[in-house]
Amino acid sequence: MYNRATLKNGIRVIYEYIPYVKSVSVGVWVGVGSRYETPANSGISHFIEHMLFKGTKKRSAKDIAEEMDFYGGQINAFTSKEYTCFYTKTLDTHLDLSVDLLSDMYYNSVFNPQDIETERKVIIEEINMYEDSPEDLVHDLLIEKAWDGDPLAMPISGTVESVSGITRDMILSYMDKFYTPQNTVIAVAGSFDEEKLIPLLEEKFNVLRPSYNLSPFSIPEFKGG
């Protein structure tokens, strides 16, 4: 049986205690993906996903990776059309580390200009490799045709042209608009002390960011083939 709660700053929490496991998974889900982009910033949600692993005010990219590796945990992320997720999987004794690490990435990523340029090259190479794969490319072409004229038609990774034009200011502005408490859900599942979970999340995710009224989407028209 899962439970729901809302932190004081508006972040929603959904959690399920599973007594027969010795691990815990924590996911930070942000309601933003490629559907929220424009042709000019196409791929920015995915770009931000990459950048949150590149260092915070108190952790380097190496620190982020090594902290999880040291305890045998996993940390990863993915971007979809409508949401972005950052998550950890650890033994149940390391919930505090997971929450501290994810909150640090969420609130304190520095977006170093040099790292942005390095990651831009990585993402462009990913796009080129993707476009060189017939199986992957035909899927994107199908989606582009099916949702022609709607943001759903745009590729999650963006294009070489759009990714080349993404700036640090664009990233920070996009973060301010979408990485808000009202647009974030934290999901926790596994073995953990239910009485301590919400106080821990309140402590680490206690920053109150301004909230934007996001315009509802119009119903997309499926164009077919």
mmCIF file of C-alpha atoms in Angstrom:
data_model
loop_
_atom_site.group_PDB
_atom_site.id
_atom_site.type_symbol
_atom_site.label_atom_id
_atom_site.label_comp_id
_atom_site.label_asym_id
_atom_site.label_seq_id
_atom_site.Cartn_x
_atom_site.Cartn_y
_atom_site.Cartn_z
ATOM 1 C CA MET A 1 0.000 0.000 0.000
ATOM 2 C CA TYR A 2 1.477 3.330 -1.023
ATOM 3 C CA ASN A 3 1.082 6.606 0.833
ATOM 4 C CA ARG A 4 1.032 10.237 -0.219
ATOM 5 C CA ALA A 5 2.240 13.407 1.459
ATOM 6 C CA THR A 6 3.018 16.989 0.531
ATOM 7 C CA LEU A 7 6.075 18.821 1.822
ATOM 8 C CA LYS A 8 5.669 22.317 3.232
ATOM 9 C CA ASN A 9 7.017 23.860 0.030
ATOM 10 C CA GLY A 10 4.544 21.968 -2.170
ATOM 11 C CA ILE A 11 6.620 19.009 -3.403
ATOM 12 C CA ARG A 12 4.425 15.911 -3.560
ATOM 13 C CA VAL A 13 5.728 12.637 -2.148
ATOM 14 C CA ILE A 14 4.530 9.126 -2.880
ATOM 15 C CA TYR A 15 6.087 6.256 -0.965
ATOM 16 C CA GLU A 16 5.680 2.548 -0.320
ATOM 17 C CA TYR A 17 7.321 0.540 2.437
ATOM 18 C CA ILE A 18 8.317 -2.948 1.281
ATOM 19 C CA PRO A 19 9.395 -4.929 4.372
ATOM 20 C CA TYR A 20 10.880 -7.965 2.641
ATOM 21 C CA VAL A 21 13.652 -6.110 0.757
ATOM 22 C CA LYS A 22 16.915 -4.616 1.993
ATOM 23 C CA SER A 23 17.141 -1.832 -0.574
ATOM 24 C CA VAL A 24 15.476 1.498 -1.278
ATOM 25 C CA SER A 25 14.924 3.466 -4.469
ATOM 26 C CA VAL A 26 14.417 7.229 -4.558
ATOM 27 C CA GLY A 27 13.261 9.086 -7.654
ATOM 28 C CA VAL A 28 12.855 12.819 -8.220
ATOM 29 C CA TRP A 29 10.336 13.285 -11.027
ATOM 30 C CA VAL A 30 10.051 16.703 -12.668
ATOM 31 C CA GLY A 31 7.100 17.412 -14.949
ATOM 32 C CA VAL A 32 9.084 18.614 -17.934
ATOM 33 C CA GLY A 33 10.323 16.971 -21.108
ATOM 34 C CA SER A 34 10.631 17.633 -24.806
ATOM 35 C CA ARG A 35 6.911 18.403 -25.100
ATOM 36 C CA TYR A 36 7.520 21.638 -23.199
ATOM 37 C CA GLU A 37 10.208 22.861 -25.582
ATOM 38 C CA THR A 38 10.280 25.005 -28.701
ATOM 39 C CA PRO A 39 12.284 24.497 -31.906
ATOM 40 C CA ALA A 40 14.778 27.072 -30.570
ATOM 41 C CA ASN A 41 15.525 25.193 -27.330
ATOM 42 C CA SER A 42 14.731 21.652 -28.464
ATOM 43 C CA GLY A 43 16.726 19.192 -26.368
ATOM 44 C CA ILE A 44 17.175 21.472 -23.352
ATOM 45 C CA SER A 45 15.369 19.109 -20.935
ATOM 46 C CA HIS A 46 17.761 16.322 -21.896
ATOM 47 C CA PHE A 47 20.715 18.743 -21.742
ATOM 48 C CA ILE A 48 19.804 19.661 -18.149
ATOM 49 C CA GLU A 49 19.528 15.977 -17.247
ATOM 50 C CA HIS A 50 23.158 15.575 -18.324
ATOM 51 C CA MET A 51 24.332 18.741 -16.561
ATOM 52 C CA LEU A 52 22.926 17.852 -13.143
ATOM 53 C CA PHE A 53 25.596 15.156 -12.912
ATOM 54 C CA LYS A 54 28.432 17.604 -13.657
ATOM 55 C CA GLY A 55 28.860 19.122 -10.221
ATOM 56 C CA THR A 56 27.201 21.145 -7.475
ATOM 57 C CA LYS A 57 28.383 23.821 -5.081
ATOM 58 C CA LYS A 58 29.831 21.148 -2.781
ATOM 59 C CA ARG A 59 30.355 18.118 -5.056
ATOM 60 C CA SER A 60 32.324 17.635 -8.259
ATOM 61 C CA ALA A 61 31.106 15.290 -10.983
ATOM 62 C CA LYS A 62 33.629 12.774 -9.670
ATOM 63 C CA ASP A 63 32.275 13.131 -6.119
ATOM 64 C CA ILE A 64 28.720 12.435 -7.304
ATOM 65 C CA ALA A 65 29.761 9.224 -9.043
ATOM 66 C CA GLU A 66 32.171 8.026 -6.355
ATOM 67 C CA GLU A 67 29.783 8.549 -3.424
ATOM 68 C CA MET A 68 27.300 6.143 -4.979
ATOM 69 C CA ASP A 69 29.970 3.695 -6.140
ATOM 70 C CA PHE A 70 31.584 3.576 -2.698
ATOM 71 C CA TYR A 71 28.394 2.210 -1.147
ATOM 72 C CA GLY A 72 27.527 -0.040 -4.078
ATOM 73 C CA GLY A 73 24.600 2.138 -5.105
ATOM 74 C CA GLN A 74 23.348 3.281 -8.480
ATOM 75 C CA ILE A 75 22.442 6.759 -9.696
ATOM 76 C CA ASN A 76 20.985 7.549 -13.091
ATOM 77 C CA ALA A 77 18.446 9.666 -14.963
ATOM 78 C CA PHE A 78 16.298 9.753 -18.065
ATOM 79 C CA THR A 79 14.238 12.246 -20.041
ATOM 80 C CA SER A 80 10.968 11.561 -21.837
ATOM 81 C CA LYS A 81 8.456 13.624 -23.778
ATOM 82 C CA GLU A 82 6.663 14.743 -20.612
ATOM 83 C CA TYR A 83 8.927 14.240 -17.602
ATOM 84 C CA THR A 84 12.508 13.936 -16.374
ATOM 85 C CA CYS A 85 13.561 11.555 -13.605
ATOM 86 C CA PHE A 86 16.700 11.354 -11.447
ATOM 87 C CA TYR A 87 16.935 8.293 -9.250
ATOM 88 C CA THR A 88 19.098 6.226 -6.933
ATOM 89 C CA LYS A 89 19.081 2.589 -5.842
ATOM 90 C CA THR A 90 20.954 1.697 -2.648
ATOM 91 C CA LEU A 91 20.907 -0.560 0.366
ATOM 92 C CA ASP A 92 18.313 0.579 2.877
ATOM 93 C CA THR A 93 21.062 1.860 5.183
ATOM 94 C CA HIS A 94 21.965 4.625 2.718
ATOM 95 C CA LEU A 95 18.662 6.460 2.253
ATOM 96 C CA ASP A 96 20.128 9.609 3.836
ATOM 97 C CA LEU A 97 22.919 9.657 1.251
ATOM 98 C CA SER A 98 20.487 9.260 -1.644
ATOM 99 C CA VAL A 99 18.246 12.086 -0.477
ATOM 100 C CA ASP A 100 21.184 14.397 0.236
ATOM 101 C CA LEU A 101 22.757 13.707 -3.150
ATOM 102 C CA LEU A 102 19.575 14.114 -5.187
ATOM 103 C CA SER A 103 18.569 17.310 -3.377
ATOM 104 C CA ASP A 104 22.057 18.738 -3.910
ATOM 105 C CA MET A 105 21.848 18.042 -7.649
ATOM 106 C CA TYR A 106 18.309 19.439 -7.824
ATOM 107 C CA TYR A 107 19.045 22.706 -6.023
ATOM 108 C CA ASN A 108 22.780 23.371 -6.254
ATOM 109 C CA SER A 109 24.067 22.343 -9.679
ATOM 110 C CA VAL A 110 26.540 24.982 -10.880
ATOM 111 C CA PHE A 111 26.320 24.610 -14.682
ATOM 112 C CA ASN A 112 29.969 25.460 -15.217
ATOM 113 C CA PRO A 113 30.363 27.019 -18.707
ATOM 114 C CA GLN A 114 33.272 24.730 -19.543
ATOM 115 C CA ASP A 115 31.241 21.668 -18.549
ATOM 116 C CA ILE A 116 28.350 22.901 -20.687
ATOM 117 C CA GLU A 117 30.604 23.028 -23.743
ATOM 118 C CA THR A 118 32.021 19.588 -22.995
ATOM 119 C CA GLU A 119 28.578 18.072 -22.531
ATOM 120 C CA ARG A 120 27.267 19.813 -25.649
ATOM 121 C CA LYS A 121 29.821 17.822 -27.683
ATOM 122 C CA VAL A 122 28.788 14.609 -25.938
ATOM 123 C CA ILE A 123 25.102 15.189 -26.707
ATOM 124 C CA ILE A 124 25.774 16.127 -30.337
ATOM 125 C CA GLU A 125 27.754 12.911 -30.706
ATOM 126 C CA GLU A 126 24.807 11.009 -29.198
ATOM 127 C CA ILE A 127 22.487 12.619 -31.753
ATOM 128 C CA ASN A 128 24.805 11.711 -34.612
ATOM 129 C CA MET A 129 25.039 8.105 -33.407
ATOM 130 C CA TYR A 130 21.263 7.963 -32.994
ATOM 131 C CA GLU A 131 20.688 9.265 -36.511
ATOM 132 C CA ASP A 132 23.159 6.690 -37.805
ATOM 133 C CA SER A 133 20.977 3.906 -36.394
ATOM 134 C CA PRO A 134 18.146 3.077 -38.855
ATOM 135 C CA GLU A 135 16.015 1.505 -36.120
ATOM 136 C CA ASP A 136 16.219 4.593 -33.902
ATOM 137 C CA LEU A 137 15.915 7.071 -36.753
ATOM 138 C CA VAL A 138 12.785 5.521 -38.232
ATOM 139 C CA HIS A 139 11.104 5.741 -34.812
ATOM 140 C CA ASP A 140 11.800 9.482 -34.614
ATOM 141 C CA LEU A 141 10.597 9.993 -38.192
ATOM 142 C CA LEU A 142 7.376 8.153 -37.372
ATOM 143 C CA ILE A 143 6.773 10.312 -34.287
ATOM 144 C CA GLU A 144 7.583 13.454 -36.270
ATOM 145 C CA LYS A 145 5.032 12.508 -38.920
ATOM 146 C CA ALA A 146 2.354 11.384 -36.474
ATOM 147 C CA TRP A 147 2.445 14.576 -34.361
ATOM 148 C CA ASP A 148 3.471 17.035 -37.076
ATOM 149 C CA GLY A 149 3.100 20.629 -35.872
ATOM 150 C CA ASP A 150 2.990 19.716 -32.157
ATOM 151 C CA PRO A 151 5.942 19.754 -29.706
ATOM 152 C CA LEU A 152 5.392 16.007 -29.283
ATOM 153 C CA ALA A 153 6.937 15.643 -32.737
ATOM 154 C CA MET A 154 10.322 16.982 -31.618
ATOM 155 C CA PRO A 155 13.102 14.531 -30.661
ATOM 156 C CA ILE A 156 13.932 14.267 -26.962
ATOM 157 C CA SER A 157 17.645 14.886 -27.561
ATOM 158 C CA GLY A 158 17.002 17.871 -29.819
ATOM 159 C CA THR A 159 18.841 18.485 -33.066
ATOM 160 C CA VAL A 160 22.474 19.344 -33.690
ATOM 161 C CA GLU A 161 21.365 22.877 -34.555
ATOM 162 C CA SER A 162 19.187 23.413 -31.470
ATOM 163 C CA VAL A 163 21.667 21.865 -29.019
ATOM 164 C CA SER A 164 24.452 24.005 -30.500
ATOM 165 C CA GLY A 165 22.447 27.113 -29.617
ATOM 166 C CA ILE A 166 21.566 26.299 -25.989
ATOM 167 C CA THR A 167 23.234 28.745 -23.582
ATOM 168 C CA ARG A 168 23.777 28.748 -19.833
ATOM 169 C CA ASP A 169 21.222 31.556 -19.444
ATOM 170 C CA MET A 170 18.656 29.472 -21.324
ATOM 171 C CA ILE A 171 19.342 26.531 -19.009
ATOM 172 C CA LEU A 172 18.977 28.614 -15.834
ATOM 173 C CA SER A 173 15.774 30.238 -17.102
ATOM 174 C CA TYR A 174 14.312 26.850 -17.994
ATOM 175 C CA MET A 175 15.251 25.465 -14.573
ATOM 176 C CA ASP A 176 13.597 28.406 -12.828
ATOM 177 C CA LYS A 177 10.393 27.857 -14.777
ATOM 178 C CA PHE A 178 10.012 24.098 -14.507
ATOM 179 C CA TYR A 179 12.131 22.836 -11.587
ATOM 180 C CA THR A 180 9.670 24.083 -8.986
ATOM 181 C CA PRO A 181 8.071 22.344 -5.983
ATOM 182 C CA GLN A 182 4.626 22.317 -7.606
ATOM 183 C CA ASN A 183 6.077 20.561 -10.654
ATOM 184 C CA THR A 184 8.060 17.923 -8.726
ATOM 185 C CA VAL A 185 7.186 14.529 -7.261
ATOM 186 C CA ILE A 186 9.499 12.441 -5.071
ATOM 187 C CA ALA A 187 8.882 8.685 -5.128
ATOM 188 C CA VAL A 188 10.400 6.325 -2.556
ATOM 189 C CA ALA A 189 10.005 2.549 -2.472
ATOM 190 C CA GLY A 190 11.735 -0.158 -0.474
ATOM 191 C CA SER A 191 12.819 -0.670 3.122
ATOM 192 C CA PHE A 192 12.945 2.539 5.178
ATOM 193 C CA ASP A 193 11.684 4.080 8.396
ATOM 194 C CA GLU A 194 8.346 5.631 7.421
ATOM 195 C CA GLU A 195 8.337 7.953 10.436
ATOM 196 C CA LYS A 196 11.707 9.441 9.457
ATOM 197 C CA LEU A 197 11.116 9.761 5.699
ATOM 198 C CA ILE A 198 9.062 12.952 5.542
ATOM 199 C CA PRO A 199 11.219 14.842 8.105
ATOM 200 C CA LEU A 200 14.299 13.844 6.071
ATOM 201 C CA LEU A 201 12.737 15.093 2.835
ATOM 202 C CA GLU A 202 11.571 18.286 4.566
ATOM 203 C CA GLU A 203 15.145 18.905 5.701
ATOM 204 C CA LYS A 204 16.794 18.330 2.318
ATOM 205 C CA PHE A 205 14.115 19.612 -0.086
ATOM 206 C CA ASN A 206 13.080 22.658 1.917
ATOM 207 C CA VAL A 207 13.912 25.356 -0.659
ATOM 208 C CA LEU A 208 10.922 27.331 -1.884
ATOM 209 C CA ARG A 209 11.246 28.394 -5.508
ATOM 210 C CA PRO A 210 8.799 30.720 -7.266
ATOM 211 C CA SER A 211 5.991 28.847 -8.985
ATOM 212 C CA TYR A 212 4.878 29.554 -12.539
ATOM 213 C CA ASN A 213 1.409 28.967 -13.902
ATOM 214 C CA LEU A 214 2.127 26.598 -16.768
ATOM 215 C CA SER A 215 -0.294 26.856 -19.675
ATOM 216 C CA PRO A 216 -2.288 23.681 -20.342
ATOM 217 C CA PHE A 217 -1.592 21.866 -23.572
ATOM 218 C CA SER A 218 -4.050 21.816 -26.420
ATOM 219 C CA ILE A 219 -5.041 18.296 -27.419
ATOM 220 C CA PRO A 220 -2.556 17.166 -30.075
ATOM 221 C CA GLU A 221 -3.915 15.979 -33.391
ATOM 222 C CA PHE A 222 -2.695 12.587 -34.535
ATOM 223 C CA LYS A 223 -1.897 12.963 -38.223
ATOM 224 C CA GLY A 224 -1.453 9.303 -39.051
ATOM 225 C CA GLY A 225 0.415 8.091 -42.092
#
